[in-house]
Every structure is written in C-alpha cells, then in structure tokens.
Coordinates of C-alpha atoms and ligand atoms in Angstrom, one line a residue:
M1 CA -0.5 0.1 0.0
A2 CA 1.1 3.4 -1.1
D3 CA 0.2 6.0 1.5
P4 CA 1.1 9.5 1.0
L5 CA 2.1 9.8 4.8
H6 CA 5.1 6.7 4.6
E7 CA 6.0 8.5 1.4
R8 CA 6.8 11.8 3.0
D9 CA 10.4 11.7 2.8
L10 CA 10.1 11.5 -1.1
A11 CA 8.1 14.9 -1.6
P12 CA 11.6 16.6 -2.5
A13 CA 12.6 13.7 -4.8
A14 CA 9.3 14.2 -7.1
L15 CA 9.9 17.8 -7.3
D16 CA 13.3 17.3 -8.5
L17 CA 12.4 15.2 -11.0
V18 CA 9.8 17.9 -12.5
A19 CA 12.7 19.7 -12.6
K20 CA 14.9 17.7 -14.7
A21 CA 12.3 17.3 -17.0
A22 CA 11.5 21.0 -17.3
G23 CA 14.6 22.0 -19.0
P24 CA 15.1 19.5 -21.2
Y25 CA 10.4 20.2 -22.1
L26 CA 11.5 23.8 -22.4
E27 CA 14.7 23.6 -24.5
T28 CA 12.5 21.7 -27.3
L29 CA 9.1 23.8 -26.9
P30 CA 9.6 26.5 -29.8
G31 CA 10.5 23.7 -32.2
R32 CA 8.7 20.9 -31.7
L33 CA 4.9 20.2 -33.3
V34 CA 2.7 22.3 -31.8
R35 CA 0.4 18.6 -31.5
D36 CA 1.5 15.4 -32.8
P37 CA -1.3 12.9 -33.5
A38 CA 1.7 10.3 -32.7
A39 CA 1.5 11.0 -29.5
D40 CA -2.4 9.8 -29.0
V41 CA -1.2 6.2 -28.0
L42 CA 0.5 7.4 -25.4
F43 CA -3.2 8.4 -23.7
D44 CA -3.3 4.5 -23.2
R45 CA -1.0 4.6 -20.8
L46 CA -3.5 7.2 -18.5
G47 CA -6.3 4.5 -18.8
G48 CA -7.2 1.1 -16.7
P49 CA -9.0 0.5 -13.5
L50 CA -8.4 2.9 -10.3
P51 CA -5.3 1.2 -9.2
E52 CA -5.6 -0.7 -6.2
R53 CA -2.3 -0.5 -4.3
G54 CA -1.0 3.1 -5.7
D55 CA 2.6 2.4 -8.0
G56 CA 3.8 4.8 -5.2
T57 CA 4.9 8.6 -5.8
L58 CA 7.7 8.9 -7.5
A59 CA 6.5 6.1 -10.6
S60 CA 3.6 8.0 -10.9
V61 CA 4.9 11.4 -11.2
E62 CA 7.9 9.8 -13.6
E63 CA 4.7 8.3 -15.1
L64 CA 3.0 11.3 -15.9
I65 CA 6.3 13.3 -17.0
E66 CA 7.0 11.2 -19.5
V67 CA 3.4 11.2 -21.0
G68 CA 3.1 14.7 -20.7
T69 CA 5.8 15.8 -22.0
R70 CA 5.8 13.9 -25.4
A71 CA 1.3 13.9 -25.2
A72 CA 0.7 17.8 -24.1
T73 CA 0.0 20.2 -27.0
A74 CA 2.8 22.9 -27.0
S75 CA 0.2 25.6 -26.7
S76 CA 2.4 27.7 -24.5
G77 CA 5.2 27.9 -27.8
P78 CA 5.2 30.2 -29.8
R79 CA 3.3 28.8 -33.0
F80 CA 0.1 27.7 -30.8
F81 CA -1.7 31.1 -32.7
H82 CA -5.4 28.8 -32.3
F83 CA -8.1 30.6 -29.7
V84 CA -6.4 33.4 -28.1
V85 CA -3.8 31.5 -25.7
G86 CA -0.5 32.9 -24.3
G87 CA 2.1 30.7 -22.7
A88 CA 3.9 31.6 -19.1
T89 CA 6.5 33.7 -18.7
P90 CA 9.9 31.7 -17.2
A91 CA 9.1 33.9 -13.5
A92 CA 5.3 33.0 -14.0
Q93 CA 5.7 29.2 -14.7
A94 CA 8.3 29.3 -11.6
A95 CA 6.0 31.1 -9.9
D96 CA 3.3 28.8 -9.9
W97 CA 5.5 26.0 -8.7
V98 CA 6.1 28.2 -5.7
T99 CA 2.6 28.5 -5.7
S100 CA 1.7 25.1 -5.4
L101 CA 4.8 24.6 -2.8
L102 CA 2.7 26.6 -0.5
D103 CA -0.7 25.6 -1.2
Q104 CA -2.1 28.5 -0.2
V105 CA -6.0 29.0 0.4
S106 CA -7.0 32.2 -0.4
G107 CA -10.1 33.1 -0.4
I108 CA -10.2 33.5 3.3
W109 CA -7.9 36.3 5.2
A110 CA -7.7 34.2 8.2
A111 CA -6.5 30.8 6.0
S112 CA -3.8 33.0 4.5
P113 CA -2.7 37.0 5.0
F114 CA 0.2 36.4 3.0
A115 CA -2.1 35.0 0.2
T116 CA -4.5 37.9 0.2
E117 CA -2.0 41.0 0.9
A118 CA -0.6 39.7 -2.4
E119 CA -3.5 39.8 -4.3
T120 CA -3.5 42.8 -3.4
V121 CA -0.9 43.8 -4.1
V122 CA -1.1 42.7 -7.6
L123 CA -4.6 44.0 -8.4
G124 CA -2.9 47.2 -7.6
W125 CA -0.6 46.9 -9.8
L126 CA -2.9 45.6 -12.6
K127 CA -5.0 49.0 -12.4
D128 CA -2.0 50.8 -12.9
L129 CA -0.9 49.0 -15.9
F130 CA -4.5 49.4 -17.4
G131 CA -4.7 53.1 -16.1
L132 CA -7.8 51.6 -14.2
P133 CA -8.3 54.2 -11.2
D134 CA -6.7 52.9 -7.6
S135 CA -10.7 53.1 -6.1
Y136 CA -12.2 50.3 -8.2
G137 CA -12.8 47.1 -6.1
A138 CA -11.4 43.8 -7.7
V139 CA -11.2 40.3 -7.8
L140 CA -8.7 37.0 -9.4
T141 CA -10.9 35.0 -11.4
P142 CA -10.1 31.3 -12.8
S143 CA -10.9 32.7 -16.4
A144 CA -12.2 35.6 -18.1
T145 CA -15.6 33.9 -18.2
F146 CA -15.5 34.0 -14.7
A147 CA -14.8 37.7 -14.7
N148 CA -17.6 38.4 -16.7
L149 CA -20.1 36.4 -14.5
T150 CA -18.4 38.7 -11.4
A151 CA -18.8 41.5 -13.4
L152 CA -22.8 40.9 -14.9
A153 CA -23.5 39.5 -11.5
C154 CA -22.9 42.8 -10.1
A155 CA -24.4 44.5 -12.9
R156 CA -27.4 42.7 -12.5
H157 CA -27.4 43.7 -8.1
W158 CA -27.9 46.6 -9.3
W159 CA -30.3 46.5 -11.3
A160 CA -32.8 44.6 -9.1
Q161 CA -31.8 47.0 -6.2
Q162 CA -33.3 50.2 -8.6
H163 CA -36.6 47.7 -8.9
G164 CA -36.2 47.2 -5.0
V165 CA -35.3 43.6 -5.2
D166 CA -32.1 41.9 -3.3
V167 CA -31.2 39.5 -5.7
A168 CA -28.8 38.0 -3.4
A169 CA -31.4 37.6 -0.8
D170 CA -34.3 36.6 -3.2
G171 CA -33.3 35.9 -6.3
L172 CA -34.9 37.6 -9.7
V173 CA -38.2 36.6 -8.9
G174 CA -41.1 39.3 -9.8
L175 CA -38.4 41.2 -11.3
P176 CA -38.9 42.0 -15.1
Q177 CA -36.0 40.6 -17.6
L178 CA -32.3 42.2 -17.4
P179 CA -32.3 44.1 -20.6
V180 CA -28.7 44.0 -21.9
L181 CA -27.5 45.4 -24.7
A182 CA -24.4 45.0 -26.6
S183 CA -23.0 44.7 -30.2
G184 CA -22.2 41.9 -32.7
Y185 CA -18.6 41.7 -31.1
V186 CA -20.1 40.2 -27.8
H187 CA -18.0 37.5 -26.7
P188 CA -20.5 34.1 -26.1
S189 CA -18.6 33.9 -22.7
N190 CA -21.1 36.5 -21.5
R191 CA -23.8 35.1 -22.5
K192 CA -23.1 32.1 -20.6
A193 CA -22.7 34.3 -17.5
L194 CA -26.6 35.3 -18.7
Q195 CA -27.3 31.9 -18.5
I196 CA -26.1 31.1 -15.5
L197 CA -27.3 34.1 -13.5
G198 CA -30.9 33.1 -14.4
C199 CA -30.7 36.4 -16.9
G200 CA -31.1 34.0 -20.3
R201 CA -28.4 34.0 -22.9
D202 CA -30.4 34.7 -25.9
T203 CA -31.5 38.0 -24.4
I204 CA -29.0 40.6 -25.1
R205 CA -30.1 43.2 -27.7
V206 CA -27.6 43.4 -30.6
C207 CA -27.3 46.6 -32.0
A208 CA -25.2 46.3 -35.3
R209 CA -24.9 48.4 -38.2
D210 CA -23.2 45.5 -40.4
D211 CA -22.3 41.7 -41.0
A212 CA -19.1 41.9 -39.0
G213 CA -20.7 43.3 -36.1
R214 CA -19.6 46.7 -35.7
V215 CA -22.0 48.7 -32.6
D216 CA -25.0 51.1 -34.7
I217 CA -25.1 53.2 -31.8
D218 CA -28.3 54.9 -32.7
A219 CA -29.7 51.2 -32.6
M220 CA -28.7 51.3 -28.8
E221 CA -30.2 54.5 -28.1
R222 CA -33.3 53.8 -28.9
A223 CA -33.4 51.1 -27.1
L224 CA -32.3 52.4 -24.1
I225 CA -35.1 55.1 -24.4
E226 CA -38.1 52.7 -25.1
I227 CA -36.5 50.0 -22.3
D228 CA -36.6 53.5 -20.0
G229 CA -35.2 52.2 -17.1
P230 CA -31.8 50.8 -15.7
A231 CA -30.2 49.0 -18.1
V232 CA -26.2 46.8 -18.7
I233 CA -24.0 47.6 -22.3
I234 CA -21.7 45.1 -22.8
A235 CA -18.4 46.6 -24.5
S236 CA -16.1 44.5 -26.3
A237 CA -12.7 45.6 -26.8
G238 CA -10.8 43.1 -28.5
E239 CA -12.9 40.4 -30.7
V240 CA -11.7 37.2 -31.4
D241 CA -12.2 37.1 -35.7
S242 CA -11.2 40.7 -36.3
G243 CA -9.4 42.3 -33.6
D244 CA -11.4 45.2 -33.5
F245 CA -12.8 47.3 -30.3
D246 CA -16.0 48.7 -29.7
P247 CA -15.7 52.3 -29.1
I248 CA -16.0 52.6 -25.8
D249 CA -15.3 56.8 -24.9
A250 CA -19.2 56.2 -27.4
L251 CA -20.7 53.8 -25.2
A252 CA -19.5 55.3 -21.7
D253 CA -21.5 59.0 -22.9
L254 CA -24.7 56.3 -23.6
A255 CA -24.4 54.8 -20.9
E256 CA -24.2 58.7 -18.8
R257 CA -26.7 59.7 -20.6
Y258 CA -29.1 56.5 -20.3
G259 CA -28.0 55.1 -16.7
A260 CA -26.8 52.0 -17.3
W261 CA -24.6 49.6 -16.2
L262 CA -21.1 49.7 -18.5
H263 CA -19.5 46.1 -18.3
V264 CA -16.6 46.4 -20.9
D265 CA -14.9 42.8 -21.2
G266 CA -11.5 43.0 -22.2
A267 CA -10.3 39.7 -22.1
F268 CA -6.8 40.5 -24.4
G269 CA -7.6 43.7 -25.6
L270 CA -7.4 45.6 -22.4
F271 CA -3.1 45.1 -22.2
A272 CA -3.2 47.5 -25.4
A273 CA -3.6 50.2 -22.1
A274 CA -0.4 49.3 -21.0
S275 CA 1.2 50.8 -24.4
P276 CA 0.8 54.1 -25.0
R277 CA 0.8 54.0 -29.1
L278 CA -2.4 50.5 -28.7
R279 CA -4.0 52.9 -25.9
H280 CA -6.9 55.0 -28.1
L281 CA -8.1 51.9 -28.5
V282 CA -9.1 51.5 -25.0
G283 CA -10.3 55.2 -24.6
G284 CA -12.5 55.5 -22.1
I285 CA -12.2 52.2 -20.2
E286 CA -11.7 54.6 -16.9
R287 CA -15.5 55.2 -17.5
A288 CA -17.0 51.6 -17.5
D289 CA -18.5 50.0 -13.9
S290 CA -16.7 47.3 -14.5
V291 CA -13.8 45.6 -16.6
T292 CA -12.3 42.1 -17.5
G293 CA -9.5 41.1 -18.3
D294 CA -7.5 37.3 -18.4
G295 CA -4.3 36.3 -17.3
H296 CA -3.7 33.6 -19.0
K297 CA -4.2 35.1 -22.4
W298 CA -1.7 38.7 -22.6
L299 CA 0.0 38.2 -18.9
N300 CA 1.4 34.8 -20.0
V301 CA 0.5 33.5 -16.7
P302 CA -0.5 29.8 -16.4
Y303 CA -3.3 28.6 -16.5
E304 CA -5.9 29.4 -14.8
S305 CA -5.6 33.4 -14.5
G306 CA -8.4 36.4 -14.9
F307 CA -9.6 39.7 -13.4
V308 CA -12.0 41.4 -13.4
F309 CA -12.5 45.8 -11.9
V310 CA -16.0 46.8 -10.8
R311 CA -16.0 51.1 -10.3
D312 CA -18.8 50.2 -7.3
A313 CA -16.2 48.2 -4.9
A314 CA -18.7 47.5 -2.3
I315 CA -21.5 45.5 -4.5
M316 CA -18.8 42.4 -4.5
G317 CA -19.4 41.9 -1.4
R318 CA -23.5 42.0 -1.9
A319 CA -23.9 40.1 -4.9
F320 CA -21.3 37.6 -3.2
G321 CA -21.1 38.2 0.4
A322 CA -23.0 36.9 3.3
W323 CA -23.1 33.4 3.5
N324 CA -24.6 32.9 6.7
A325 CA -22.3 30.2 8.1
P326 CA -20.8 30.2 11.4
Y327 CA -18.2 29.0 11.2
L328 CA -16.7 31.5 8.1
P329 CA -16.2 35.3 8.9
G330 CA -19.5 37.3 8.7
A331 CA -20.7 41.1 7.4
G332 CA -18.7 42.6 10.7
D333 CA -15.2 41.0 9.3
T334 CA -12.3 43.9 9.3
H335 CA -10.1 41.8 7.0
L336 CA -10.7 41.4 2.7
N337 CA -12.2 37.5 2.2
Y338 CA -11.3 37.8 -1.6
G339 CA -13.6 34.3 -1.4
A340 CA -16.9 37.0 -0.6
L341 CA -16.2 39.0 -3.5
G342 CA -16.4 36.5 -6.5
P343 CA -18.0 32.9 -7.6
E344 CA -15.1 30.8 -6.2
S345 CA -14.9 30.0 -2.4
S346 CA -12.0 27.8 -1.9
R347 CA -9.2 29.0 -4.5
R348 CA -5.4 28.7 -5.2
A349 CA -3.2 31.5 -4.7
R350 CA -3.2 33.0 -8.8
A351 CA -1.9 36.3 -7.4
L352 CA 1.6 34.4 -6.7
P353 CA 2.3 34.1 -10.5
I354 CA 0.6 37.3 -11.3
W355 CA 3.1 39.2 -8.6
A356 CA 6.2 37.5 -9.9
T357 CA 5.8 38.2 -13.6
L358 CA 5.0 41.9 -12.8
R359 CA 7.8 42.0 -10.5
A360 CA 9.7 39.9 -13.0
Y361 CA 9.2 42.9 -16.2
G362 CA 7.9 45.5 -15.0
R363 CA 5.0 48.1 -17.0
S364 CA 8.1 48.4 -19.6
G365 CA 8.8 44.7 -20.0
Y366 CA 4.6 44.5 -20.4
R367 CA 4.4 47.5 -22.6
A368 CA 7.5 45.9 -25.0
M369 CA 5.8 42.2 -25.5
I370 CA 2.6 43.5 -26.2
E371 CA 3.7 46.3 -29.2
R372 CA 6.2 43.4 -30.3
H373 CA 3.0 41.5 -30.5
N374 CA 1.4 44.3 -32.4
D375 CA 4.0 44.5 -34.5
L376 CA 4.7 41.0 -35.5
A377 CA 0.6 41.3 -36.5
L378 CA 1.3 43.7 -38.7
R379 CA 4.1 41.8 -40.0
L380 CA 1.8 38.9 -40.6
S381 CA -0.6 41.4 -42.6
V382 CA 2.1 42.6 -44.7
L383 CA 2.8 39.1 -45.8
V384 CA -0.6 38.1 -46.2
E385 CA -0.9 41.0 -48.3
E386 CA 2.1 40.5 -50.4
A387 CA 1.2 37.0 -51.0
A388 CA -1.0 36.6 -54.3
D389 CA -3.1 33.5 -52.5
L390 CA -4.1 35.4 -49.1
E391 CA -6.7 37.6 -48.6
L392 CA -6.5 40.0 -45.7
L393 CA -10.1 40.4 -44.1
A394 CA -10.2 42.6 -41.4
P395 CA -7.5 45.6 -41.1
V396 CA -5.1 44.7 -38.1
R397 CA -6.3 46.4 -34.6
L398 CA -4.1 44.2 -32.1
C399 CA -2.9 41.3 -32.3
V400 CA -5.6 38.9 -34.1
V401 CA -5.0 38.6 -38.1
C402 CA -8.4 37.8 -39.6
F403 CA -7.4 36.6 -43.6
R404 CA -8.2 33.3 -45.8
Y405 CA -6.3 31.5 -48.1
C406 CA -8.2 32.6 -51.7
P407 CA -7.2 30.9 -54.6
R408 CA -5.7 32.3 -58.6
P409 CA -8.0 33.1 -60.6
A410 CA -8.9 29.9 -63.0
P411 CA -6.2 29.5 -65.8
T412 CA -9.4 30.4 -68.5
G413 CA -9.9 33.7 -67.0
Q414 CA -13.1 33.0 -65.1
D415 CA -14.3 33.4 -61.2
I416 CA -12.6 31.4 -59.2
D417 CA -13.8 27.4 -59.7
V418 CA -13.2 26.1 -56.5
D419 CA -15.4 26.8 -53.5
V420 CA -13.3 29.2 -50.9
D421 CA -15.2 28.7 -47.8
E422 CA -14.7 24.9 -48.6
L423 CA -11.2 25.1 -49.5
N424 CA -10.7 27.7 -46.5
R425 CA -12.0 25.0 -43.4
R426 CA -10.1 22.4 -45.2
I427 CA -7.1 24.5 -44.6
G428 CA -7.7 24.7 -40.9
A429 CA -8.5 21.4 -40.3
E430 CA -5.5 20.0 -42.7
I431 CA -3.2 22.2 -40.4
L432 CA -4.3 21.0 -36.7
E433 CA -3.7 18.3 -38.4
D434 CA -0.1 18.8 -39.6
G435 CA 0.3 20.3 -35.7
R436 CA 3.7 22.7 -37.1
V437 CA 1.5 25.8 -36.3
Y438 CA -1.8 25.6 -34.7
L439 CA -4.5 28.3 -35.7
G440 CA -8.6 28.2 -35.5
T441 CA -11.1 29.3 -38.4
T442 CA -13.4 31.4 -37.9
V443 CA -16.5 32.4 -40.3
Y444 CA -15.9 36.7 -40.4
R445 CA -19.0 38.5 -42.8
G446 CA -19.9 35.1 -43.9
R447 CA -16.7 33.8 -45.2
V448 CA -14.6 31.4 -43.7
A449 CA -11.5 32.9 -42.4
L450 CA -8.1 32.0 -40.2
R451 CA -7.7 34.2 -37.4
P452 CA -4.2 33.4 -35.8
A453 CA -3.9 35.4 -32.3
I454 CA -1.0 36.8 -31.6
V455 CA 0.2 36.8 -27.7
N456 CA 2.7 34.2 -26.7
W457 CA 6.0 35.9 -25.3
R458 CA 8.0 33.6 -26.7
T459 CA 6.7 34.2 -30.6
T460 CA 9.4 35.7 -33.0
E461 CA 9.7 37.2 -36.4
A462 CA 10.8 33.5 -37.8
D463 CA 7.6 32.2 -36.2
I464 CA 5.3 34.8 -38.1
E465 CA 6.8 33.8 -41.4
F466 CA 7.1 30.4 -40.3
L467 CA 3.2 30.2 -40.4
A468 CA 2.6 32.5 -43.4
A469 CA 4.5 29.9 -45.4
V470 CA 3.1 26.8 -44.0
V471 CA -0.8 28.4 -44.9
R472 CA 0.4 29.1 -48.3
E473 CA 1.8 25.5 -48.5
I474 CA -0.7 23.5 -47.4
G475 CA -3.2 26.2 -49.2
A476 CA -1.6 25.2 -52.7
R477 CA -1.9 21.6 -52.2
I478 CA -5.5 21.3 -50.4
E479 CA -6.2 23.8 -53.4
A480 CA -4.6 21.1 -56.4
E481 CA -6.5 17.8 -54.6
M482 CA -9.5 19.7 -55.0
R483 CA -9.3 20.9 -58.5
G484 CA -8.4 17.8 -59.2
N485 CA -11.5 16.3 -57.4
T486 CA -13.8 18.8 -59.1
G487 CA -12.3 19.5 -62.4
P488 CA -12.6 22.8 -64.0
A489 CA -15.6 24.6 -63.5
T490 CA -17.5 24.3 -67.1
D491 CA -21.2 25.3 -67.3
R492 CA -21.9 21.5 -69.0
P493 CA -22.9 18.8 -67.1
V494 CA -20.2 16.2 -66.2
E495 CA -20.4 13.6 -69.2
Ligands
PLP501 C1 -10.8 34.7 -24.5 C2 -11.8 35.3 -24.3 C3 -13.5 35.4 -22.7 C4 -13.0 34.2 -22.0 O1 -12.0 33.6 -21.7 P1 -11.9 32.4 -20.4 O2 -10.5 32.9 -19.9 O3 -11.3 31.5 -22.0 O4 -12.5 32.5 -20.2 C5 -14.1 36.6 -23.1 N1 -14.3 36.9 -23.9 C6 -12.9 37.4 -25.2 C7 -12.8 38.9 -25.8 C8 -12.0 36.8 -24.9 O5 -11.4 37.1 -25.8

C-alpha cells in the first residue's frame, strides 16, 4: 500500500523529477510540433482501472512526466496561434510551482493573510498597468468567463436594487427581464454568464450596423430610450475574430446619459492600455462600471488566471458575500476575504505568478511585449497582402490577423472555380492535423477565415514567417486536390 504518510520523505525527490524534466521540455518547446497526433497512443497509459494499491510517488510522477511531455499540446510555445492563448513567462511559470509548493487557500484572510496581501498588491499593480482608478474593487478569477460572470452578477445586483429587490437574498422572482445591450462583437462567455445568472443566454439585444458586428450607436440609444430604466451595456475591447474594438467612450456616453451599467470585456484587448501607442483602442475604459481581463492570455501567466475590476467596490461583497455560516467570516469582519467578492470560495493563490511576472518584467517589459506582438501582427498582415494567394479580411488592430487563402483565378480567366469557404475550412482542419503551427478558423462577414492571435511571449518574426509559409503550402496543396477532384468549372454537365 502506498500511503502518502509513508512517502513524505519523497516529496523533494518528486519535485526534483519535475525540475529535471523542465529543462529538456522547455528547450524543445519552440521547435516541436504544436500537436503530434502520433503521441495520442500514449493516452492509453492514462487509463485502466482505479489502482488498488497505487504505484507510489516517484513512479506516478515519472509516468505523468513521460506521457505529458510527449502528448501535451505545445500551447505554451511560440507557434500556437489558435484561440487567444498565451504562454507562461519564466517568472510566472516558476512562481506557479511556488504556488503549488505553498498550497495556500486564498479565499479567506484567516487561512492565508499572505495570499490575501499578495492578491491586493497584484490587483493594485494591474489597475495601474491598465490605467484604472485605484478606487475600483477587484478580484482574481479563474478566467475571463468567470470575470464576466462576476461583473454581470454585480450589474444584475445593481439593476435589481433599482427595482427595490435584493437579488442576492431573494432571487429574480417578480423582476422583469434584465435588459442587456451589445454590439455584434459580444463574446459568447457573456452569454454563458447571463445563462448562469438566470438572465438568459439569448436575451442580449444586439445593436449592429453591419455584418461584421460593428456597434450601431443610434439603434442602441433608441433601445435605451425604449427600455426607459436601468440597463446593462456590454462593450467588447478586442473581438476574437477580427481583433476590433467597440468605441468605449461613445458607449460610456450612452451609459452616462441613460443611467446604464457599462461592462467592458477586455479579456485580451485590455492589454492595449499598457502601451501608450495602443491605449487609444481602449480610450474611456476608466469610465466603465466593470472591466474584465485575462491573465492566462496576454499576461502570459499559467492557467487559470483572470481578473475583474468594479467601480462600486461595495457591490461585489453584496453580490457574492454574506453566507451566514457561523464558521465563516461574517459581515463584521474587518479583513478582506476575496472569496466573498467573487463566485469562488476556496481557491488557489493565483496572485503569486502574477506577482512574480510583474515584479520580473515590470511595466516596460509588458509594454515591450505587447508592442512587439502588435508589430508581429502588422508584419503578418503585410505578408498576407504581399502574397497573391492570401487575402486580408480585416485591418489589424492589435494582435489578431483575420485572413483567408484565396486561389488565383482559374487559367481560363473565369471566376475562381473552387469553393473558397470549403477550401479554407479544409486548410484549417489540415493545419491542425499537420501540427507545425496551430490556428483556428471562423466565419467573418460570411466568409470562412483563418484568425491567428499573437500573444505568446516566445513568438518571434521567424514564427510569423513560418506561419504564413505553412498556410500557403497547405493551401496550395488542398487547392490542387480540390481542383483535381472537381475538375475545371464548366457550364456543361459532366459527361
Ligand atoms: C477569451 C475570451 C473570453 C473568455 O476567456 P476564458 O479565459 O476562456 O474564460 C471572454 N471574452 C473575450 C473577449 C475573450 O477573448
């Protein structure tokens, strides 16, 4: 029997195993396949029945390292451009190990004054980095989805208060539907948050003036006049398909005029605020009632790391606190209990990697990285525009490049004779199968598009050039296949 009590002396040796594996893994990370489907056979080694006796500490950790370092997706490497996924800076990664070493419970001050203090410090630093007033309330969350959930729960609490209801105590019964307005840029996680909050996933009134989803300010104003009461506006700072931004200042004007709550989802776009060159993209952010950001994206700290800032700090405690359990801190507690300011109760000390990375690289380090990524996105857009077989679909704002593979006209001079959407769908699937670079597809303005996001601290110009070359190579191959399969376009039926 492998009782952990009998193996307590093995703890340092187990950690040593991880430390020894780290060097070789990180050394190969930049050049390895982002995903190697051939390693999927290793998944078998994860399975089997629940061990009866247990293999013991070292054997178990050795097995996980062996399988993990071969079967893991290199999503923390420089050639993972899918979704919006950052890596882990050296300081953040090491501090994440420290977080596990110390294993702090950070929801309750009494359980770890140290973790609470660290969280207060990093939330202050983040407000400073993003140019948000220090008076904002804030809490670390596991993700931007949870940050949006936290923000919208606060908004819901504020709105119910205006209707004379304490929604935390009494729920939604008797209240009308929460009016929520957004442009077409609104991220699905906001819908998920509304769904969880009992406000309904499909209740958002989308005010868009075109098929890209750009906000229609006049339509939003008309809707606010019609609602004639408290409402919630969700602004998107960084839309995931094109990387575009809602005009936050204009939405803040509307919110001010009609007494609405302005929530800004800036999961990755908020980081523009850290660069004087890019800050204009989030102009007006300091007028928001709540703001979401994601640490595991552009801060490049390990998963799970998000944060939310709320103008009315007191509302967070009202929306999430007061469990009325005698063993927990009560309303009279003078200490900050972060578990009472958001949806989590017990939680890891996710402040520590944030602390370490901000201490290590500072404001100027982050500014340099964010501007470098913006330069790389612009560089990729130039490569796309220079290539006869690629087409840029949206101007680059920050770190997302929305483009597609576009075949040259058919030799006969007719229109393009392959289905370009189908072609790009197949290119997207083949890129993931191929594994040298990783990026996703979307449908932008009715067209299937590729949309790499550049937010990993390791990514360099060589990776960007490699990305473009791989897309062109795979694109040409699949185009040839499709032409071979379908033959040249013709009005005559196939004989
Ligand atoms: C990524 C993203 C989210 C969700 O973030 P998670 O960390 O995956 O929960 C929300 N909003 C925007 C704009 C995003 O880009």
